Coordinates of C-alpha atoms and ligand atoms in Angstrom, one line a residue:
M810 CA 205.3 37.4 99.9
M811 CA 202.1 36.0 101.4
E812 CA 203.8 32.6 102.0
H813 CA 206.0 34.3 104.6
V814 CA 203.0 35.9 106.4
L815 CA 201.8 34.0 109.5
C816 CA 198.8 36.1 110.5
A817 CA 197.4 39.5 111.4
K818 CA 197.6 39.8 115.1
C819 CA 195.5 42.2 117.2
I820 CA 197.8 44.5 119.2
D821 CA 195.1 44.9 121.9
C822 CA 193.5 41.5 122.5
G823 CA 196.2 39.4 121.0
K824 CA 193.9 37.3 118.8
E825 CA 195.4 36.1 115.5
W826 CA 193.5 36.3 112.2
E827 CA 194.2 35.3 108.7
A828 CA 196.0 38.2 107.0
R829 CA 193.3 39.0 104.4
P830 CA 193.1 42.3 102.6
D831 CA 189.5 42.8 103.6
I832 CA 190.2 42.4 107.4
T833 CA 191.7 45.7 108.4
T834 CA 190.8 45.9 112.1
C835 CA 190.4 43.1 114.7
P836 CA 187.0 41.5 114.1
S837 CA 186.8 40.7 117.8
C838 CA 187.7 44.0 119.6
G839 CA 188.2 46.5 116.8
G840 CA 191.9 46.9 117.7
L841 CA 194.8 47.6 115.3
L842 CA 196.3 44.6 113.6
D843 CA 199.9 43.8 113.0
I844 CA 201.2 41.6 110.2
K845 CA 203.4 38.8 111.5
Y846 CA 206.0 37.0 109.5
D847 CA 207.7 33.6 109.5
Y848 CA 211.2 35.0 110.1
A849 CA 212.9 31.6 109.7
A850 CA 211.4 31.3 106.2
I851 CA 212.6 34.8 105.2
R852 CA 216.1 34.0 106.6
K853 CA 216.2 31.1 104.3
A854 CA 215.1 33.1 101.3
V855 CA 217.4 36.2 101.6
D856 CA 220.7 37.3 102.8
H857 CA 223.0 40.3 101.9
K858 CA 224.3 38.6 98.8
V859 CA 220.9 37.8 97.4
M860 CA 219.8 41.4 98.0
A861 CA 223.0 42.7 96.3
G862 CA 222.2 40.7 93.2
R863 CA 218.7 42.3 92.8
S864 CA 218.0 44.6 89.9
E865 CA 214.6 45.8 91.1
Q866 CA 214.9 49.5 92.1
S867 CA 211.7 50.1 93.9
M868 CA 210.0 49.2 97.2
W869 CA 209.1 45.8 95.6
R870 CA 212.8 44.9 95.8
Y871 CA 211.9 43.5 99.3
M872 CA 209.1 41.0 98.2
E873 CA 210.1 38.5 100.9
Y874 CA 209.2 41.1 103.6
L875 CA 205.9 42.2 102.1
P876 CA 202.4 40.9 102.5
V877 CA 201.5 40.5 98.9
L878 CA 200.8 37.6 96.5
G879 CA 204.0 36.7 94.7
K880 CA 202.4 36.6 91.4
G881 CA 200.0 39.5 91.8
S882 CA 199.9 42.4 89.4
R883 CA 202.6 45.0 90.0
P884 CA 201.9 48.6 90.7
K885 CA 202.3 50.9 87.8
L886 CA 204.3 53.7 89.3
R887 CA 207.8 53.4 90.5
V888 CA 207.7 53.9 94.3
G889 CA 210.7 53.7 96.6
W890 CA 214.4 53.2 96.2
S891 CA 214.7 56.9 96.9
P892 CA 218.1 58.7 97.1
F893 CA 220.2 58.4 100.1
Y894 CA 222.9 61.1 100.7
K895 CA 225.8 61.4 103.1
A896 CA 225.1 65.0 104.2
D897 CA 228.6 66.1 105.3
R898 CA 228.1 69.9 104.9
L899 CA 224.8 69.8 106.9
A900 CA 226.5 67.6 109.5
K901 CA 229.3 70.1 109.9
T902 CA 226.9 73.0 110.1
L903 CA 225.0 71.2 112.9
G904 CA 228.1 70.0 114.7
L905 CA 227.3 66.3 114.2
K906 CA 229.8 63.6 113.2
T907 CA 227.8 61.6 110.7
L908 CA 224.5 62.5 109.0
Y909 CA 222.6 60.9 106.1
V910 CA 219.5 62.3 104.4
K911 CA 217.0 59.9 102.9
D912 CA 215.0 62.0 100.4
D913 CA 211.5 60.4 100.0
G914 CA 210.2 63.5 98.4
V915 CA 211.3 62.2 95.0
N916 CA 208.6 59.5 95.0
P917 CA 206.1 59.6 92.1
T918 CA 203.6 61.9 93.9
A919 CA 206.4 63.4 96.0
S920 CA 206.1 62.0 99.4
L921 CA 206.8 58.9 101.5
K922 CA 203.1 58.1 101.5
D923 CA 203.5 56.6 98.0
R924 CA 204.9 53.5 99.7
A925 CA 201.6 53.0 101.6
S926 CA 199.4 53.9 98.7
A927 CA 201.1 51.6 96.2
M928 CA 200.5 48.8 98.8
A929 CA 196.9 49.9 99.2
V930 CA 196.3 49.6 95.5
V931 CA 197.8 46.1 95.4
K932 CA 195.7 45.0 98.4
A933 CA 192.5 46.6 96.9
E934 CA 193.1 44.6 93.8
E935 CA 193.6 41.4 95.8
A936 CA 190.4 42.2 97.8
G937 CA 188.5 42.6 94.5
A938 CA 187.6 46.2 95.5
E939 CA 186.2 48.6 92.9
I940 CA 186.7 51.9 94.6
I941 CA 189.3 53.1 97.1
A942 CA 188.8 55.8 99.7
C943 CA 190.7 57.7 102.4
S944 CA 190.9 60.8 104.4
S945 CA 194.1 62.7 104.7
T946 CA 195.8 65.9 105.5
G947 CA 197.1 65.8 101.9
N948 CA 199.8 63.4 101.0
A949 CA 198.0 60.1 101.7
A950 CA 195.3 61.5 99.5
S951 CA 197.5 62.7 96.7
S952 CA 199.6 59.5 96.7
L953 CA 196.4 57.3 96.7
A954 CA 195.0 59.4 93.9
G955 CA 198.1 59.0 91.8
N956 CA 198.8 55.3 92.4
A957 CA 195.1 54.5 91.9
A958 CA 194.9 56.5 88.7
A959 CA 197.9 54.5 87.4
A960 CA 196.1 51.3 88.1
G961 CA 192.7 52.5 86.8
Y962 CA 190.8 52.7 90.2
P963 CA 188.4 55.5 91.0
T964 CA 189.0 57.2 94.4
Y965 CA 186.9 59.1 97.0
I966 CA 189.1 61.4 99.0
F967 CA 188.3 63.4 102.1
V968 CA 190.6 66.3 102.9
P969 CA 190.4 69.1 105.6
S970 CA 189.7 72.3 103.7
R971 CA 193.1 73.7 105.0
A972 CA 195.0 71.2 102.9
P973 CA 197.6 73.1 100.9
K974 CA 196.7 73.9 97.3
G975 CA 199.7 72.0 95.9
K976 CA 198.4 68.8 97.3
V977 CA 194.7 69.4 96.4
S978 CA 195.9 70.2 92.8
Q979 CA 197.4 66.8 92.6
L980 CA 194.1 65.2 93.6
M981 CA 192.3 67.1 90.9
I982 CA 194.8 66.3 88.2
F983 CA 194.7 62.6 89.2
G984 CA 190.9 62.6 88.8
A985 CA 189.9 61.8 92.4
H986 CA 186.4 62.6 93.7
V987 CA 187.5 65.2 96.3
I988 CA 185.4 66.0 99.4
S989 CA 186.9 69.1 101.1
V990 CA 185.6 69.1 104.7
K991 CA 185.3 72.5 106.4
S992 CA 186.7 71.3 109.8
T993 CA 189.7 69.6 111.5
Y994 CA 191.4 66.5 110.3
E995 CA 189.7 64.6 113.1
D996 CA 186.2 65.4 111.8
T997 CA 187.3 64.7 108.2
F998 CA 188.6 61.3 109.3
R999 CA 185.4 60.4 111.1
L1000 CA 183.2 61.4 108.1
S1001 CA 185.4 59.3 105.8
E1002 CA 185.1 56.2 108.1
E1003 CA 181.3 56.6 108.1
A1004 CA 181.2 56.9 104.3
I1005 CA 183.6 54.0 103.8
R1006 CA 181.3 51.8 105.9
K1007 CA 178.2 53.0 104.2
F1008 CA 179.4 52.6 100.6
G1009 CA 181.7 49.6 101.1
W1010 CA 184.8 51.2 99.6
Y1011 CA 188.3 49.9 100.1
N1012 CA 189.8 51.7 103.1
R1013 CA 193.2 53.3 102.7
N1014 CA 193.1 55.1 106.0
A1015 CA 196.6 54.2 107.0
A1016 CA 196.3 53.9 110.7
I1017 CA 193.5 51.4 110.3
N1018 CA 194.8 49.3 107.5
P1019 CA 197.8 47.2 108.7
F1020 CA 199.1 46.5 105.2
L1021 CA 199.9 50.1 104.6
M1022 CA 202.4 50.2 107.4
E1023 CA 204.1 47.3 105.7
G1024 CA 204.4 49.5 102.7
K1025 CA 205.9 52.4 104.7
K1026 CA 208.4 50.1 106.4
T1027 CA 210.2 49.7 103.1
V1028 CA 211.9 53.1 103.7
A1029 CA 213.7 51.4 106.6
L1030 CA 214.7 48.4 104.5
E1031 CA 216.2 50.7 101.9
I1032 CA 218.0 52.8 104.5
A1033 CA 219.6 49.7 106.0
E1034 CA 220.7 48.4 102.6
Q1035 CA 221.9 51.9 101.5
L1036 CA 224.0 51.9 104.7
G1037 CA 225.6 48.6 103.7
W1038 CA 223.5 46.9 106.4
K1039 CA 225.5 48.8 109.1
M1040 CA 223.0 50.8 111.0
T1041 CA 223.4 54.3 112.4
D1042 CA 222.8 55.1 116.0
Y1043 CA 219.7 57.1 115.3
V1044 CA 217.0 57.6 112.7
A1045 CA 215.0 60.8 112.8
L1046 CA 211.6 61.5 111.3
S1047 CA 208.5 63.6 111.7
V1048 CA 205.4 62.1 113.3
G1049 CA 201.7 62.8 112.8
D1050 CA 199.3 59.8 113.0
G1051 CA 202.3 57.7 113.9
C1052 CA 202.1 55.1 111.0
T1053 CA 205.4 56.1 109.5
I1054 CA 207.4 55.8 112.7
A1055 CA 205.7 52.5 113.5
G1056 CA 206.4 51.3 110.0
V1057 CA 210.0 52.4 110.1
W1058 CA 210.4 50.5 113.4
K1059 CA 208.7 47.4 112.0
G1060 CA 211.1 47.5 109.1
F1061 CA 214.2 47.6 111.3
R1062 CA 212.8 44.9 113.5
D1063 CA 212.1 42.6 110.6
L1064 CA 215.6 43.1 109.4
Y1065 CA 217.0 42.5 112.8
E1066 CA 215.0 39.3 113.4
T1067 CA 216.1 37.9 110.0
G1068 CA 219.8 38.6 110.6
M1069 CA 220.2 41.3 108.0
I1070 CA 221.3 44.0 110.6
D1071 CA 223.0 43.3 113.8
R1072 CA 221.7 46.3 115.8
L1073 CA 218.7 48.5 116.0
P1074 CA 218.8 52.3 115.7
R1075 CA 217.1 54.5 118.3
L1076 CA 214.3 56.5 116.8
I1077 CA 214.1 60.3 117.1
S1078 CA 210.4 61.2 117.0
V1079 CA 209.9 64.8 116.0
Q1080 CA 206.7 66.7 116.3
A1081 CA 205.6 70.3 116.2
E1082 CA 205.4 72.2 119.5
G1083 CA 201.9 73.2 118.6
C1084 CA 200.7 69.6 118.0
C1085 CA 202.7 66.9 119.8
P1086 CA 200.4 64.5 121.6
L1087 CA 202.6 61.5 121.1
N1088 CA 205.8 63.1 122.2
R1089 CA 204.1 64.6 125.2
A1090 CA 202.8 61.2 126.2
I1091 CA 206.4 59.8 126.1
A1092 CA 207.9 62.8 127.8
E1093 CA 205.4 62.8 130.6
N1094 CA 205.0 59.0 130.7
K1095 CA 201.3 59.0 130.6
P1096 CA 198.5 58.1 128.1
W1097 CA 198.3 60.4 125.1
E1098 CA 195.7 63.1 125.0
P1099 CA 194.3 65.0 122.0
M1100 CA 195.9 68.4 121.2
E1101 CA 195.1 71.3 119.0
E1102 CA 196.4 71.2 115.5
N1103 CA 198.6 74.2 115.8
T1104 CA 201.4 74.1 113.3
L1105 CA 202.1 75.1 109.7
A1106 CA 203.4 71.6 109.0
D1107 CA 200.0 70.4 107.8
S1108 CA 201.1 66.8 107.2
I1109 CA 201.8 66.3 110.9
A1110 CA 199.0 68.6 112.3
V1111 CA 197.3 65.6 113.8
G1112 CA 195.6 66.3 117.1
V1113 CA 194.2 62.8 117.5
P1114 CA 196.8 60.4 116.2
R1115 CA 195.2 57.3 114.7
N1116 CA 198.1 55.0 115.2
A1117 CA 199.1 56.1 118.7
D1118 CA 199.5 52.7 120.2
K1119 CA 201.9 51.4 117.5
A1120 CA 203.8 54.6 117.4
L1121 CA 204.3 54.8 121.2
N1122 CA 205.4 51.2 121.2
A1123 CA 207.9 51.9 118.5
I1124 CA 209.4 54.9 120.3
R1125 CA 209.6 53.1 123.6
E1126 CA 210.9 49.8 122.2
S1127 CA 213.7 51.7 120.4
N1128 CA 214.6 53.6 123.5
G1129 CA 213.7 56.6 121.4
V1130 CA 214.3 60.3 121.8
V1131 CA 211.4 62.7 121.5
V1132 CA 211.9 66.3 120.5
N1133 CA 209.4 69.1 119.6
V1134 CA 210.3 72.0 117.2
S1135 CA 208.6 75.3 116.6
D1136 CA 207.3 76.4 113.3
Q1137 CA 210.2 78.8 112.9
E1138 CA 212.7 75.9 113.5
I1139 CA 210.8 74.0 110.8
L1140 CA 211.1 76.8 108.3
D1141 CA 214.8 77.2 109.2
A1142 CA 215.4 73.5 108.6
A1143 CA 213.9 73.8 105.2
K1144 CA 216.4 76.5 104.3
L1145 CA 219.3 74.6 105.8
L1146 CA 218.5 71.4 103.9
G1147 CA 218.1 73.3 100.7
R1148 CA 221.3 75.2 101.1
T1149 CA 223.6 72.5 102.4
C1150 CA 222.1 69.4 100.6
G1151 CA 220.1 70.7 97.6
V1152 CA 217.1 68.8 99.1
F1153 CA 213.8 70.7 99.1
G1154 CA 211.3 69.5 101.7
E1155 CA 207.8 70.5 102.7
P1156 CA 207.4 71.6 106.3
A1157 CA 206.6 68.2 107.7
G1158 CA 209.2 66.8 105.3
V1159 CA 212.0 68.8 107.0
T1160 CA 210.7 68.5 110.5
G1161 CA 212.9 65.4 111.2
T1162 CA 216.0 67.5 110.3
A1163 CA 214.8 70.3 112.5
G1164 CA 214.5 67.7 115.3
V1165 CA 218.1 66.5 114.8
K1166 CA 219.3 70.1 115.2
K1167 CA 217.2 70.7 118.3
A1168 CA 218.2 67.3 119.8
L1169 CA 221.9 68.3 119.5
E1170 CA 221.2 71.8 121.0
L1171 CA 219.4 70.1 123.9
S1172 CA 222.2 67.5 124.2
L1173 CA 219.6 64.8 123.8
I1174 CA 222.0 63.1 121.3
P1175 CA 225.8 63.3 121.3
E1176 CA 227.8 65.1 118.7
E1177 CA 229.7 61.8 117.9
A1178 CA 226.4 60.1 116.9
S1179 CA 225.5 58.8 113.4
V1180 CA 222.0 59.8 112.3
V1181 CA 219.7 59.3 109.3
S1182 CA 217.2 62.0 108.8
I1183 CA 214.2 61.1 106.6
V1184 CA 212.8 63.8 104.4
T1185 CA 209.2 62.7 104.0
G1186 CA 207.8 65.1 101.4
N1187 CA 208.8 67.5 98.7
G1188 CA 208.8 71.3 99.1
L1189 CA 206.9 72.0 95.9
K1190 CA 203.8 70.7 97.6
D1191 CA 203.7 73.8 99.8
T1192 CA 205.3 76.8 98.1
P1193 CA 203.7 79.5 100.3
N1194 CA 205.6 78.1 103.3
A1195 CA 208.8 77.7 101.3
I1196 CA 208.6 81.4 100.4
R1197 CA 207.9 82.2 104.0
A1198 CA 211.0 80.3 104.9
A1199 CA 213.3 81.8 102.3
G1200 CA 211.7 85.1 101.3
E1201 CA 211.0 86.7 97.9
P1202 CA 213.7 87.6 95.4
I1203 CA 214.5 91.3 94.7
A1204 CA 212.9 92.4 91.5
I1205 CA 214.5 94.9 89.1
D1206 CA 214.1 96.3 85.7
P1207 CA 216.2 94.9 82.9
D1208 CA 218.9 97.5 83.7
M1209 CA 222.6 97.0 84.6
E1210 CA 222.6 100.1 86.9
Q1211 CA 219.9 98.5 89.0
L1212 CA 221.6 95.2 88.9
L1213 CA 224.8 96.8 90.2
Q1214 CA 222.9 98.5 93.0
I1215 CA 221.4 95.3 94.4
M1216 CA 224.5 93.0 93.8
D1217 CA 225.6 93.3 97.5
R1218 CA 222.2 92.4 98.7
L1219 CA 222.0 89.1 96.8
Ligands
PLP2456 C1 202.1 61.7 106.6 C2 203.3 62.5 106.7 C3 204.1 62.4 107.9 C4 203.8 61.7 109.1 O1 203.4 60.4 109.0 P1 202.4 59.7 110.0 O2 202.2 58.3 109.6 O3 201.1 60.5 109.9 O4 203.0 59.9 111.4 C5 205.3 63.2 107.8 N1 205.7 63.9 106.8 C6 204.9 63.9 105.6 C7 205.4 64.7 104.5 C8 203.7 63.2 105.6 O5 203.0 63.3 104.5
ZN2457 ZN1 191.4 42.4 119.2

């Protein structure tokens, strides 16, 4: 709640500003802002018992940790409190002692981005905005379109023209004004920023708006609670712009600082081999450099990560592990998750799991480790790649002879 928020602090120049929904970057130097909390006040307000008595089953379960007005209007869609599975069969297949899968693909518009977009709609309302805009490789857009539609806000949404049809179809159904840009995500982002400045729209571009990371961090709060506040050794997830991993880290830090968990997990940052500017910066211990966007996992095909500083801090502070996976390893992970867990993820959604497998193979993490793998988006968003992963079924005529002939190939 806003009464627990101290300020919005610039991560570059260190200046502290009032945490207002209309201030989304440092007015002094343009740096990224970080929302700071009064941890002593949160400590007084919540403990394990208080949380156990809560009936709210959404991201708004954690109001004390969120930068929103206590009495503001509540979002219309049910975002968060996604399923958390102990994935014993998958763990056994991978040769890992303990593995959990957090399936954020079951959110209302089918990705983790709903957590940020629900927050964006609340902050837009608090800011008195009339129109919300963003650029996205797909899921930020579809989640904004859905959450805004539920609250009655028009949206202007910029997507690179390569965005998968499933995601674009969501935008069209939710009634967004869609601008499909025939270029990279980077160019799309730049155009959206220009337009947002020109028209004065509310800016949902996640890397820029510090409140959105606060929405994303709720996935970490849920994981901790679903683990009975006993953290695993590692939490693995895919990384594009870097807002999700930075938000996840912020969530665990907030819980640690307020005495809700007694140790912090190490993050496993997973990127695609063809687009891994953040992991490369960590591995080579040098500043990040732009890369080509060369992967089929469109949601993490981000050559110029917009939240690089916060993401790199998160990986380093957590003593994190970085691992890159090939497109084939991503497709294999989609099949593996589907077959051992019944969880269907889009390519970027299963990339974290592909990273766990690879990290084990490379002995970057021990077999005795306990790991949470976050599935960040649903597989129905990108069915062509799902078919690529799993193949087409064998078609036959309605004839028993033909059925018998193919039985051994099923
Ligand atoms: C956006 C997204 C990511 C990566 O999040 P970033 O904040 O860009 O690092 C991963 N998976 C899916 C499905 C996404 O939509
Ligand atoms: Zn600054």
